[in-house]
Amino acid sequence: MDVWQWLLFFICICVKVTQTEASSWTIDVPSSVKGLLGSCVVIPCSYNYPNAKVQTFTGIWTNDGNQVIYHPTESKMLEQYRRRTKLLGDISKSNCSLMIENLQQNDGGPFHFRIELGGYNSFSYLNKKVSILMIREPNAIDFSAHEDIKEGQPVSASCSVFHSCPTYPPAFHWSHSGEQHFQAQKLHDGQWKATSILTFRSNRTDHNKLLQCRVTYHGGKHQETSKTLKVKYAPVNVKVEYQSDVNEGQTAHLKCSSDANPVSSYEWHSETGALLNKGQTYTMSNVSRHSEAVYCTAVNEEGRVKSSTVKLNVLYGPDIETYSKCSSYNGIVKCDCIVQSRPPSMVHFVLGDRVLQSTTVETAGSVTTGTLQTDFGSFKFVHCLANNTLGNANLTLSLPVNDNMQYIFIASGTGVILLIILIATAVGVKKCTWRSGETPPSDLSTMKSERPVAIPHHAPAKRKENYEDAHYTNYHVYGNVGTDLDESVYANV
Ligand SMILES: *[C@@H]1O[C@H](CO)[C@@H](O)[C@H](O)[C@H]1NC(C)=O
Ligand SMILES: *[C@@H]1O[C@H](CO)[C@@H](O)[C@H](O)[C@H]1NC(C)=O
Ligand SMILES: *[C@@H]1O[C@H](CO)[C@@H](O)[C@H](O)[C@H]1NC(C)=O
Ligand SMILES: *[C@@H]1O[C@H](CO)[C@@H](O)[C@H](O)[C@H]1NC(C)=O
Ligand SMILES: *[C@@H]1O[C@H](CO)[C@@H](O)[C@H](O)[C@H]1NC(C)=O
């Protein structure tokens, strides 16, 4: 051989060697893969063969006894593997990954791959076998969630498991709604880590609730785990519990309650803002009708929340207002008896020995006004009686001087008789004056401003108008003088 021939020979050898090393009969398959009984397993696999022109690819998996556990022609397979095994990848692209479903106890192997390349060669990769390590139960779920969360903040919880069947990864189910993300992470030896991440906005309604993650593997096996959610939130439903009705002078017990995490502490304030007490309860002793309304504030690290304002319904017996009075207008006499009480009182009147119902009764809050309108005859006084469940009260009201009475100057102490004589004279004068149809003398009001004056009402009918004017003035005079004086004056009569 000449130099050229030698050179060609070496080139050929070199090319051949390179080719053999790059594409010889090699396989990449783990020696062992974990598999969950009843579930599925995927044996990752890729093979190589010497570079050659290949027409057809037939991938076969066999066990150590050369029994076929996978073959594209099902009839060539062991009975117990039919419809349970499947080549996953593209066999013509060096992918020999095998899936076995419904894993049985005796599916452990070892197994090896054989390739039959139509128009070239066949090869069994006996040097690299794979076994399946059977697992009866899956590993515990790896669960993580934030322990202490504040209401309104986003919560994320994650749940992850290992498996070896990426074709049918485990399914995750969460007990709480939210956004779910699935992550698949490839590990070594056919192992995968599947993770589900749930994110949601925390709510106080979640406090003390179980957050559960349930994992279901292909084939039906499942497992679950849970964690109790702890959500911090500002007080809600802050309210005061109390007995509304309380008698004046008694003691009222108020209790504040709220829903909060962590539990609230409490403060009590009067309506005007003064701090009254700290603590869940507040005792108001000797309550009175003037006792201020109060509210409580529930406080925790998340916030301060006020209750609504509470006003006790303080019950007390009637007090008759001293400005209660009888008055006359257009010849009609009526008596208003104004009573402060809770609950509202019944208001009666006693005229002589007769007990009379109020003609009308008006109630506005704690004020009851009983009005009597009747023929008072010649009575000078009427008694107003008020009673409720807690007591009763009475007040004597003076009636405007009766029409049937003579004109009299009422005066105290001495000189009564003298006055009567003077009055008689005056009456005579006035009767004359009035009969002439003129207005009553202007000095009448001046006189009355000194002392209460009673004006009779038995003048002729055509004078009625004038009398009424006089009477009306009289009423105002009484109004100015006041009840106490009236009473003392009458008492002297
Ligand atoms: C083989 O095929 C399977 C299924 O299509 C695929 O998941 C895997 O990644 C492939 N393997 C290689 C080495 O390409
Ligand atoms: C909590 O849930 C309730 C009812 O589901 C809702 O009305 C409220 O707005 C939620 N609170 C927050 C802070 O998301
Ligand atoms: C209760 O209050 C009233 C006034 O509101 C007062 O006159 C009375 O002395 C008080 N009684 C006690 C026992 O404090
Ligand atoms: C007030 O007294 C009358 C007569 O004694 C009685 O019938 C009535 O029930 C009393 N009313 C109340 C509210 O106690
Ligand atoms: C009126 O009240 C007084 C005490 O305030 C009481 O002694 C008297 O009996 C009462 N009279 C009537 C008619 O109720």
mmCIF file of C-alpha atoms in Angstrom, residues 58-377:
data_model
loop_
_atom_site.group_PDB
_atom_site.id
_atom_site.type_symbol
_atom_site.label_atom_id
_atom_site.label_comp_id
_atom_site.label_asym_id
_atom_site.label_seq_id
_atom_site.Cartn_x
_atom_site.Cartn_y
_atom_site.Cartn_z
ATOM 1 C CA THR A 58 -39.834 -2.244 17.430
ATOM 2 C CA GLY A 59 -39.399 -1.516 21.139
ATOM 3 C CA ILE A 60 -39.887 -4.406 23.518
ATOM 4 C CA TRP A 61 -39.662 -4.747 27.308
ATOM 5 C CA THR A 62 -39.006 -8.118 28.873
ATOM 6 C CA ASN A 63 -38.392 -9.533 32.309
ATOM 7 C CA ASP A 64 -35.473 -11.637 33.400
ATOM 8 C CA GLY A 65 -37.160 -14.769 32.112
ATOM 9 C CA ASN A 66 -37.325 -13.079 28.709
ATOM 10 C CA GLN A 67 -41.063 -12.959 29.030
ATOM 11 C CA VAL A 68 -42.462 -9.969 27.189
ATOM 12 C CA ILE A 69 -44.167 -7.373 29.323
ATOM 13 C CA TYR A 70 -44.483 -4.906 26.490
ATOM 14 C CA HIS A 71 -44.689 -5.471 22.754
ATOM 15 C CA PRO A 72 -46.493 -3.426 20.119
ATOM 16 C CA THR A 73 -48.279 -6.621 19.210
ATOM 17 C CA GLU A 74 -50.409 -7.332 22.240
ATOM 18 C CA SER A 75 -50.676 -11.078 21.633
ATOM 19 C CA LYS A 76 -46.933 -11.418 22.129
ATOM 20 C CA MET A 77 -47.208 -10.097 25.694
ATOM 21 C CA LEU A 78 -47.680 -11.958 28.923
ATOM 22 C CA GLU A 79 -51.367 -12.118 29.663
ATOM 23 C CA GLN A 80 -51.111 -10.185 32.944
ATOM 24 C CA TYR A 81 -49.459 -7.158 31.272
ATOM 25 C CA ARG A 82 -51.848 -6.696 28.429
ATOM 26 C CA ARG A 83 -53.486 -3.260 28.451
ATOM 27 C CA ARG A 84 -51.342 -2.297 31.441
ATOM 28 C CA THR A 85 -48.100 -1.358 29.672
ATOM 29 C CA LYS A 86 -47.453 1.310 27.122
ATOM 30 C CA LEU A 87 -44.466 2.967 25.444
ATOM 31 C CA LEU A 88 -44.839 6.669 26.005
ATOM 32 C CA GLY A 89 -42.344 8.414 23.765
ATOM 33 C CA ASP A 90 -41.434 8.243 20.144
ATOM 34 C CA ILE A 91 -39.522 4.973 19.739
ATOM 35 C CA SER A 92 -37.922 6.199 16.489
ATOM 36 C CA LYS A 93 -36.446 9.118 18.417
ATOM 37 C CA SER A 94 -34.603 7.032 20.985
ATOM 38 C CA ASN A 95 -37.403 7.249 23.577
ATOM 39 C CA CYS A 96 -38.113 3.948 25.284
ATOM 40 C CA SER A 97 -40.080 5.234 28.339
ATOM 41 C CA LEU A 98 -42.480 2.633 29.644
ATOM 42 C CA MET A 99 -45.623 3.155 31.663
ATOM 43 C CA ILE A 100 -47.127 0.391 33.753
ATOM 44 C CA GLU A 101 -50.599 0.983 35.095
ATOM 45 C CA ASN A 102 -52.414 -0.637 38.003
ATOM 46 C CA LEU A 103 -49.152 -1.744 39.589
ATOM 47 C CA GLN A 104 -49.246 -5.221 41.114
ATOM 48 C CA GLN A 105 -47.091 -6.644 43.871
ATOM 49 C CA ASN A 106 -45.190 -8.933 41.420
ATOM 50 C CA ASP A 107 -44.460 -6.147 38.924
ATOM 51 C CA GLY A 108 -41.105 -5.525 40.565
ATOM 52 C CA GLY A 109 -38.922 -6.708 37.719
ATOM 53 C CA PRO A 110 -36.107 -6.443 36.939
ATOM 54 C CA PHE A 111 -36.986 -5.543 33.367
ATOM 55 C CA HIS A 112 -34.855 -4.620 30.390
ATOM 56 C CA PHE A 113 -35.386 -3.025 27.018
ATOM 57 C CA ARG A 114 -34.834 -4.613 23.580
ATOM 58 C CA ILE A 115 -34.870 -2.781 20.295
ATOM 59 C CA GLU A 116 -35.423 -4.438 16.936
ATOM 60 C CA LEU A 117 -34.306 -2.137 14.141
ATOM 61 C CA GLY A 118 -35.829 -3.372 10.877
ATOM 62 C CA GLY A 119 -33.228 -3.638 8.083
ATOM 63 C CA TYR A 120 -30.324 -3.428 10.502
ATOM 64 C CA ASN A 121 -30.027 -5.258 13.814
ATOM 65 C CA SER A 122 -31.583 -6.026 17.235
ATOM 66 C CA PHE A 123 -30.216 -5.460 20.688
ATOM 67 C CA SER A 124 -31.205 -6.304 24.288
ATOM 68 C CA TYR A 125 -29.838 -3.867 26.848
ATOM 69 C CA LEU A 126 -29.122 -6.521 29.436
ATOM 70 C CA ASN A 127 -26.414 -4.484 31.148
ATOM 71 C CA LYS A 128 -28.958 -1.914 32.427
ATOM 72 C CA LYS A 129 -32.001 -3.369 34.061
ATOM 73 C CA VAL A 130 -34.679 -1.538 35.990
ATOM 74 C CA SER A 131 -36.530 -2.727 39.061
ATOM 75 C CA ILE A 132 -39.689 -1.279 40.522
ATOM 76 C CA LEU A 133 -39.656 -0.698 44.254
ATOM 77 C CA MET A 134 -43.218 -1.230 45.417
ATOM 78 C CA ILE A 135 -44.706 1.234 47.882
ATOM 79 C CA ARG A 136 -47.909 0.289 49.630
ATOM 80 C CA GLU A 137 -48.804 3.783 50.841
ATOM 81 C CA PRO A 138 -47.614 7.130 49.545
ATOM 82 C CA ASN A 139 -45.348 9.289 51.676
ATOM 83 C CA ALA A 140 -46.974 11.829 53.926
ATOM 84 C CA ILE A 141 -48.072 15.021 52.270
ATOM 85 C CA ASP A 142 -45.733 17.916 52.727
ATOM 86 C CA PHE A 143 -48.127 20.681 53.792
ATOM 87 C CA SER A 144 -47.292 24.223 54.649
ATOM 88 C CA ALA A 145 -49.459 27.223 55.426
ATOM 89 C CA HIS A 146 -48.956 30.484 57.234
ATOM 90 C CA GLU A 147 -49.752 30.066 60.890
ATOM 91 C CA ASP A 148 -50.876 33.508 61.925
ATOM 92 C CA ILE A 149 -52.588 35.595 59.357
ATOM 93 C CA LYS A 150 -54.387 38.887 59.519
ATOM 94 C CA GLU A 151 -57.791 39.300 58.063
ATOM 95 C CA GLY A 152 -57.704 40.563 54.513
ATOM 96 C CA GLN A 153 -54.127 39.481 53.896
ATOM 97 C CA PRO A 154 -53.430 36.904 51.211
ATOM 98 C CA VAL A 155 -52.758 33.421 52.466
ATOM 99 C CA SER A 156 -50.859 30.836 50.537
ATOM 100 C CA ALA A 157 -50.724 27.205 51.395
ATOM 101 C CA SER A 158 -48.829 24.522 49.592
ATOM 102 C CA CYS A 159 -49.285 20.831 49.456
ATOM 103 C CA SER A 160 -46.764 18.558 47.780
ATOM 104 C CA VAL A 161 -46.227 14.857 47.248
ATOM 105 C CA PHE A 162 -43.767 12.565 45.481
ATOM 106 C CA HIS A 163 -44.907 10.260 42.743
ATOM 107 C CA SER A 164 -43.561 8.460 39.701
ATOM 108 C CA CYS A 165 -46.348 8.714 37.195
ATOM 109 C CA PRO A 166 -46.098 12.069 35.370
ATOM 110 C CA THR A 167 -48.651 10.927 32.773
ATOM 111 C CA TYR A 168 -51.341 10.857 35.439
ATOM 112 C CA PRO A 169 -50.100 13.062 38.239
ATOM 113 C CA PRO A 170 -51.975 13.120 41.538
ATOM 114 C CA ALA A 171 -54.992 15.398 41.762
ATOM 115 C CA PHE A 172 -55.224 17.986 44.542
ATOM 116 C CA HIS A 173 -58.388 19.102 46.211
ATOM 117 C CA TRP A 174 -58.562 21.978 48.674
ATOM 118 C CA SER A 175 -61.258 22.565 51.276
ATOM 119 C CA HIS A 176 -61.075 26.318 50.687
ATOM 120 C CA SER A 177 -61.725 28.165 47.478
ATOM 121 C CA GLY A 178 -58.946 30.222 45.982
ATOM 122 C CA GLU A 179 -56.486 30.390 43.147
ATOM 123 C CA GLN A 180 -54.622 27.146 42.550
ATOM 124 C CA HIS A 181 -51.283 26.648 40.856
ATOM 125 C CA PHE A 182 -49.853 23.271 39.992
ATOM 126 C CA GLN A 183 -46.129 22.666 39.799
ATOM 127 C CA ALA A 184 -44.368 19.522 38.591
ATOM 128 C CA GLN A 185 -40.724 19.123 39.422
ATOM 129 C CA LYS A 186 -38.663 16.336 37.939
ATOM 130 C CA LEU A 187 -36.337 14.608 40.380
ATOM 131 C CA HIS A 188 -33.996 11.702 39.774
ATOM 132 C CA ASP A 189 -34.833 8.030 39.098
ATOM 133 C CA GLY A 190 -38.315 8.630 37.736
ATOM 134 C CA GLN A 191 -39.407 10.541 40.802
ATOM 135 C CA TRP A 192 -41.487 13.650 40.541
ATOM 136 C CA LYS A 193 -42.638 16.194 43.036
ATOM 137 C CA ALA A 194 -46.130 17.530 42.464
ATOM 138 C CA THR A 195 -47.099 20.709 44.280
ATOM 139 C CA SER A 196 -50.371 22.528 44.494
ATOM 140 C CA ILE A 197 -50.331 26.075 45.796
ATOM 141 C CA LEU A 198 -53.546 27.663 46.967
ATOM 142 C CA THR A 199 -53.785 31.390 47.513
ATOM 143 C CA PHE A 200 -56.796 33.217 48.913
ATOM 144 C CA ARG A 201 -57.652 36.314 50.878
ATOM 145 C CA SER A 202 -58.076 35.514 54.536
ATOM 146 C CA ASN A 203 -61.309 36.255 56.233
ATOM 147 C CA ARG A 204 -62.342 36.132 59.879
ATOM 148 C CA THR A 205 -64.890 33.507 58.937
ATOM 149 C CA ASP A 206 -61.884 31.254 58.281
ATOM 150 C CA HIS A 207 -60.625 31.535 61.843
ATOM 151 C CA ASN A 208 -60.327 28.126 63.495
ATOM 152 C CA LYS A 209 -61.412 26.436 60.298
ATOM 153 C CA LEU A 210 -59.548 23.471 58.929
ATOM 154 C CA LEU A 211 -57.685 24.020 55.712
ATOM 155 C CA GLN A 212 -57.543 20.606 54.156
ATOM 156 C CA CYS A 213 -55.540 19.322 51.234
ATOM 157 C CA ARG A 214 -56.572 16.047 49.715
ATOM 158 C CA VAL A 215 -54.409 14.191 47.205
ATOM 159 C CA THR A 216 -55.785 11.507 44.959
ATOM 160 C CA TYR A 217 -53.338 9.320 43.041
ATOM 161 C CA HIS A 218 -54.097 7.703 39.735
ATOM 162 C CA GLY A 219 -55.754 4.437 40.562
ATOM 163 C CA GLY A 220 -57.764 5.883 43.431
ATOM 164 C CA LYS A 221 -55.463 5.914 46.431
ATOM 165 C CA HIS A 222 -55.787 9.107 48.403
ATOM 166 C CA GLN A 223 -54.480 10.848 51.460
ATOM 167 C CA GLU A 224 -55.175 14.122 53.162
ATOM 168 C CA THR A 225 -53.825 16.532 55.665
ATOM 169 C CA SER A 226 -55.089 19.699 57.269
ATOM 170 C CA LYS A 227 -54.156 22.626 59.394
ATOM 171 C CA THR A 228 -56.285 24.909 61.529
ATOM 172 C CA LEU A 229 -56.293 28.448 60.240
ATOM 173 C CA LYS A 230 -55.691 31.214 62.721
ATOM 174 C CA VAL A 231 -56.897 34.567 61.502
ATOM 175 C CA LYS A 232 -56.411 37.740 63.499
ATOM 176 C CA TYR A 233 -59.188 40.269 63.162
ATOM 177 C CA ALA A 234 -60.445 43.417 64.778
ATOM 178 C CA PRO A 235 -63.531 43.095 66.984
ATOM 179 C CA VAL A 236 -66.879 42.643 65.299
ATOM 180 C CA ASN A 237 -70.410 42.431 66.704
ATOM 181 C CA VAL A 238 -69.506 44.660 69.603
ATOM 182 C CA LYS A 239 -72.610 44.915 71.715
ATOM 183 C CA VAL A 240 -73.743 45.711 75.223
ATOM 184 C CA GLU A 241 -75.925 43.208 77.003
ATOM 185 C CA TYR A 242 -78.092 44.681 79.692
ATOM 186 C CA GLN A 243 -81.539 44.684 81.114
ATOM 187 C CA SER A 244 -83.141 47.734 79.609
ATOM 188 C CA ASP A 245 -85.726 48.465 82.292
ATOM 189 C CA VAL A 246 -84.294 49.497 85.627
ATOM 190 C CA ASN A 247 -85.952 51.371 88.442
ATOM 191 C CA GLU A 248 -84.448 54.661 89.460
ATOM 192 C CA GLY A 249 -82.039 54.213 92.350
ATOM 193 C CA GLN A 250 -81.283 50.625 91.480
ATOM 194 C CA THR A 251 -78.096 49.149 90.052
ATOM 195 C CA ALA A 252 -77.686 48.255 86.417
ATOM 196 C CA HIS A 253 -75.194 45.640 85.191
ATOM 197 C CA LEU A 254 -73.866 46.057 81.688
ATOM 198 C CA LYS A 255 -71.742 43.533 79.855
ATOM 199 C CA CYS A 256 -69.903 44.046 76.618
ATOM 200 C CA SER A 257 -69.290 41.266 74.153
ATOM 201 C CA SER A 258 -67.575 40.984 70.809
ATOM 202 C CA ASP A 259 -66.123 38.546 68.373
ATOM 203 C CA ALA A 260 -62.413 39.092 67.922
ATOM 204 C CA ASN A 261 -59.081 37.330 67.590
ATOM 205 C CA PRO A 262 -57.194 37.751 69.802
ATOM 206 C CA VAL A 263 -59.927 38.325 72.360
ATOM 207 C CA SER A 264 -60.878 41.904 73.068
ATOM 208 C CA SER A 265 -60.345 43.960 76.144
ATOM 209 C CA TYR A 266 -63.055 46.472 76.920
ATOM 210 C CA GLU A 267 -63.466 50.094 77.859
ATOM 211 C CA TRP A 268 -66.595 51.949 78.864
ATOM 212 C CA HIS A 269 -67.267 55.551 78.031
ATOM 213 C CA SER A 270 -70.107 57.934 78.658
ATOM 214 C CA GLU A 271 -71.801 59.428 75.663
ATOM 215 C CA THR A 272 -69.744 62.565 76.160
ATOM 216 C CA GLY A 273 -66.550 60.533 75.938
ATOM 217 C CA ALA A 274 -65.442 60.275 79.571
ATOM 218 C CA LEU A 275 -63.779 56.985 80.444
ATOM 219 C CA LEU A 276 -65.939 55.230 83.008
ATOM 220 C CA ASN A 277 -64.394 51.821 83.430
ATOM 221 C CA LYS A 278 -62.108 49.182 81.964
ATOM 222 C CA GLY A 279 -63.248 45.600 81.879
ATOM 223 C CA GLN A 280 -65.910 43.521 80.285
ATOM 224 C CA THR A 281 -68.621 44.598 82.712
ATOM 225 C CA TYR A 282 -69.743 47.940 83.995
ATOM 226 C CA THR A 283 -71.934 48.458 87.023
ATOM 227 C CA MET A 284 -74.017 51.602 87.205
ATOM 228 C CA SER A 285 -75.212 52.053 90.761
ATOM 229 C CA ASN A 286 -78.084 54.325 91.780
ATOM 230 C CA VAL A 287 -79.235 54.937 88.244
ATOM 231 C CA SER A 288 -81.283 58.018 87.692
ATOM 232 C CA ARG A 289 -83.452 59.379 84.957
ATOM 233 C CA HIS A 290 -80.537 61.688 84.189
ATOM 234 C CA SER A 291 -77.969 58.890 83.908
ATOM 235 C CA GLU A 292 -75.897 59.319 80.772
ATOM 236 C CA ALA A 293 -75.965 56.971 77.838
ATOM 237 C CA VAL A 294 -72.850 54.799 77.593
ATOM 238 C CA TYR A 295 -71.046 52.703 75.040
ATOM 239 C CA CYS A 296 -68.282 50.159 75.217
ATOM 240 C CA THR A 297 -65.209 49.838 73.034
ATOM 241 C CA ALA A 298 -63.725 46.454 72.217
ATOM 242 C CA VAL A 299 -59.971 46.626 71.718
ATOM 243 C CA ASN A 300 -57.439 44.170 70.393
ATOM 244 C CA GLU A 301 -54.178 44.508 68.492
ATOM 245 C CA GLU A 302 -56.097 44.653 65.231
ATOM 246 C CA GLY A 303 -58.358 47.555 66.125
ATOM 247 C CA ARG A 304 -60.810 49.385 68.365
ATOM 248 C CA VAL A 305 -64.508 49.121 67.690
ATOM 249 C CA LYS A 306 -67.335 50.909 69.494
ATOM 250 C CA SER A 307 -70.676 49.438 70.368
ATOM 251 C CA SER A 308 -73.777 51.436 69.745
ATOM 252 C CA THR A 309 -74.759 53.803 72.532
ATOM 253 C CA VAL A 310 -76.894 52.331 75.258
ATOM 254 C CA LYS A 311 -79.431 54.351 77.178
ATOM 255 C CA LEU A 312 -81.097 52.623 80.069
ATOM 256 C CA ASN A 313 -84.819 52.820 80.285
ATOM 257 C CA VAL A 314 -84.926 54.161 83.828
ATOM 258 C CA LEU A 315 -88.348 53.719 85.386
ATOM 259 C CA TYR A 316 -89.682 56.148 87.952
ATOM 260 C CA GLY A 317 -92.942 57.189 89.495
ATOM 261 C CA PRO A 318 -94.820 60.276 88.396
ATOM 262 C CA ASP A 319 -93.792 63.826 89.160
ATOM 263 C CA ILE A 320 -96.466 66.355 88.301
ATOM 264 C CA GLU A 321 -94.945 69.501 86.851
ATOM 265 C CA THR A 322 -95.815 72.580 88.904
ATOM 266 C CA TYR A 323 -96.568 74.514 85.748
ATOM 267 C CA SER A 324 -99.605 72.291 85.241
ATOM 268 C CA LYS A 325 -102.625 74.580 85.275
ATOM 269 C CA CYS A 326 -106.200 75.264 84.415
ATOM 270 C CA SER A 327 -107.013 78.000 81.951
ATOM 271 C CA SER A 328 -109.951 79.496 80.195
ATOM 272 C CA TYR A 329 -110.235 80.435 76.589
ATOM 273 C CA ASN A 330 -113.386 81.602 74.863
ATOM 274 C CA GLY A 331 -115.331 80.598 77.936
ATOM 275 C CA ILE A 332 -114.066 77.033 77.859
ATOM 276 C CA VAL A 333 -112.101 75.943 80.898
ATOM 277 C CA LYS A 334 -109.595 73.182 80.585
ATOM 278 C CA CYS A 335 -106.956 71.781 82.888
ATOM 279 C CA ASP A 336 -103.628 70.437 81.711
ATOM 280 C CA CYS A 337 -101.851 68.099 84.099
ATOM 281 C CA ILE A 338 -98.278 67.544 82.913
ATOM 282 C CA VAL A 339 -96.578 64.481 84.331
ATOM 283 C CA GLN A 340 -92.989 63.220 84.135
ATOM 284 C CA SER A 341 -92.763 59.463 84.550
ATOM 285 C CA ARG A 342 -91.620 56.188 83.053
ATOM 286 C CA PRO A 343 -93.569 54.267 82.049
ATOM 287 C CA PRO A 344 -96.190 56.891 81.134
ATOM 288 C CA SER A 345 -98.745 57.490 83.857
ATOM 289 C CA MET A 346 -102.477 57.336 83.916
ATOM 290 C CA VAL A 347 -103.790 60.799 84.644
ATOM 291 C CA HIS A 348 -107.087 61.296 86.498
ATOM 292 C CA PHE A 349 -108.770 64.308 87.966
ATOM 293 C CA VAL A 350 -110.792 64.574 91.141
ATOM 294 C CA LEU A 351 -113.436 67.233 91.167
ATOM 295 C CA GLY A 352 -115.196 67.276 94.524
ATOM 296 C CA ASP A 353 -115.950 63.629 95.091
ATOM 297 C CA ARG A 354 -116.002 62.676 91.450
ATOM 298 C CA VAL A 355 -113.086 60.926 89.750
ATOM 299 C CA LEU A 356 -112.881 62.028 86.111
ATOM 300 C CA GLN A 357 -110.892 60.501 83.284
ATOM 301 C CA SER A 358 -108.687 62.801 81.249
ATOM 302 C CA THR A 359 -110.535 64.076 78.207
ATOM 303 C CA THR A 360 -107.375 63.658 76.164
ATOM 304 C CA VAL A 361 -104.014 62.144 76.988
ATOM 305 C CA GLU A 362 -100.837 62.907 75.063
ATOM 306 C CA THR A 363 -97.587 61.108 75.660
ATOM 307 C CA ALA A 364 -94.250 62.346 74.365
ATOM 308 C CA GLY A 365 -91.306 60.410 75.756
ATOM 309 C CA SER A 366 -91.479 60.611 79.506
ATOM 310 C CA VAL A 367 -94.049 63.427 79.490
ATOM 311 C CA THR A 368 -97.733 62.615 79.750
ATOM 312 C CA THR A 369 -100.211 65.437 79.489
ATOM 313 C CA GLY A 370 -103.727 64.685 80.723
ATOM 314 C CA THR A 371 -106.255 67.303 79.782
ATOM 315 C CA LEU A 372 -109.648 67.659 81.403
ATOM 316 C CA GLN A 373 -112.373 69.704 79.832
ATOM 317 C CA THR A 374 -115.677 69.574 81.609
ATOM 318 C CA ASP A 375 -118.251 71.664 83.410
ATOM 319 C CA PHE A 376 -116.373 72.593 86.533
ATOM 320 C CA GLY A 377 -119.451 74.109 88.135
#
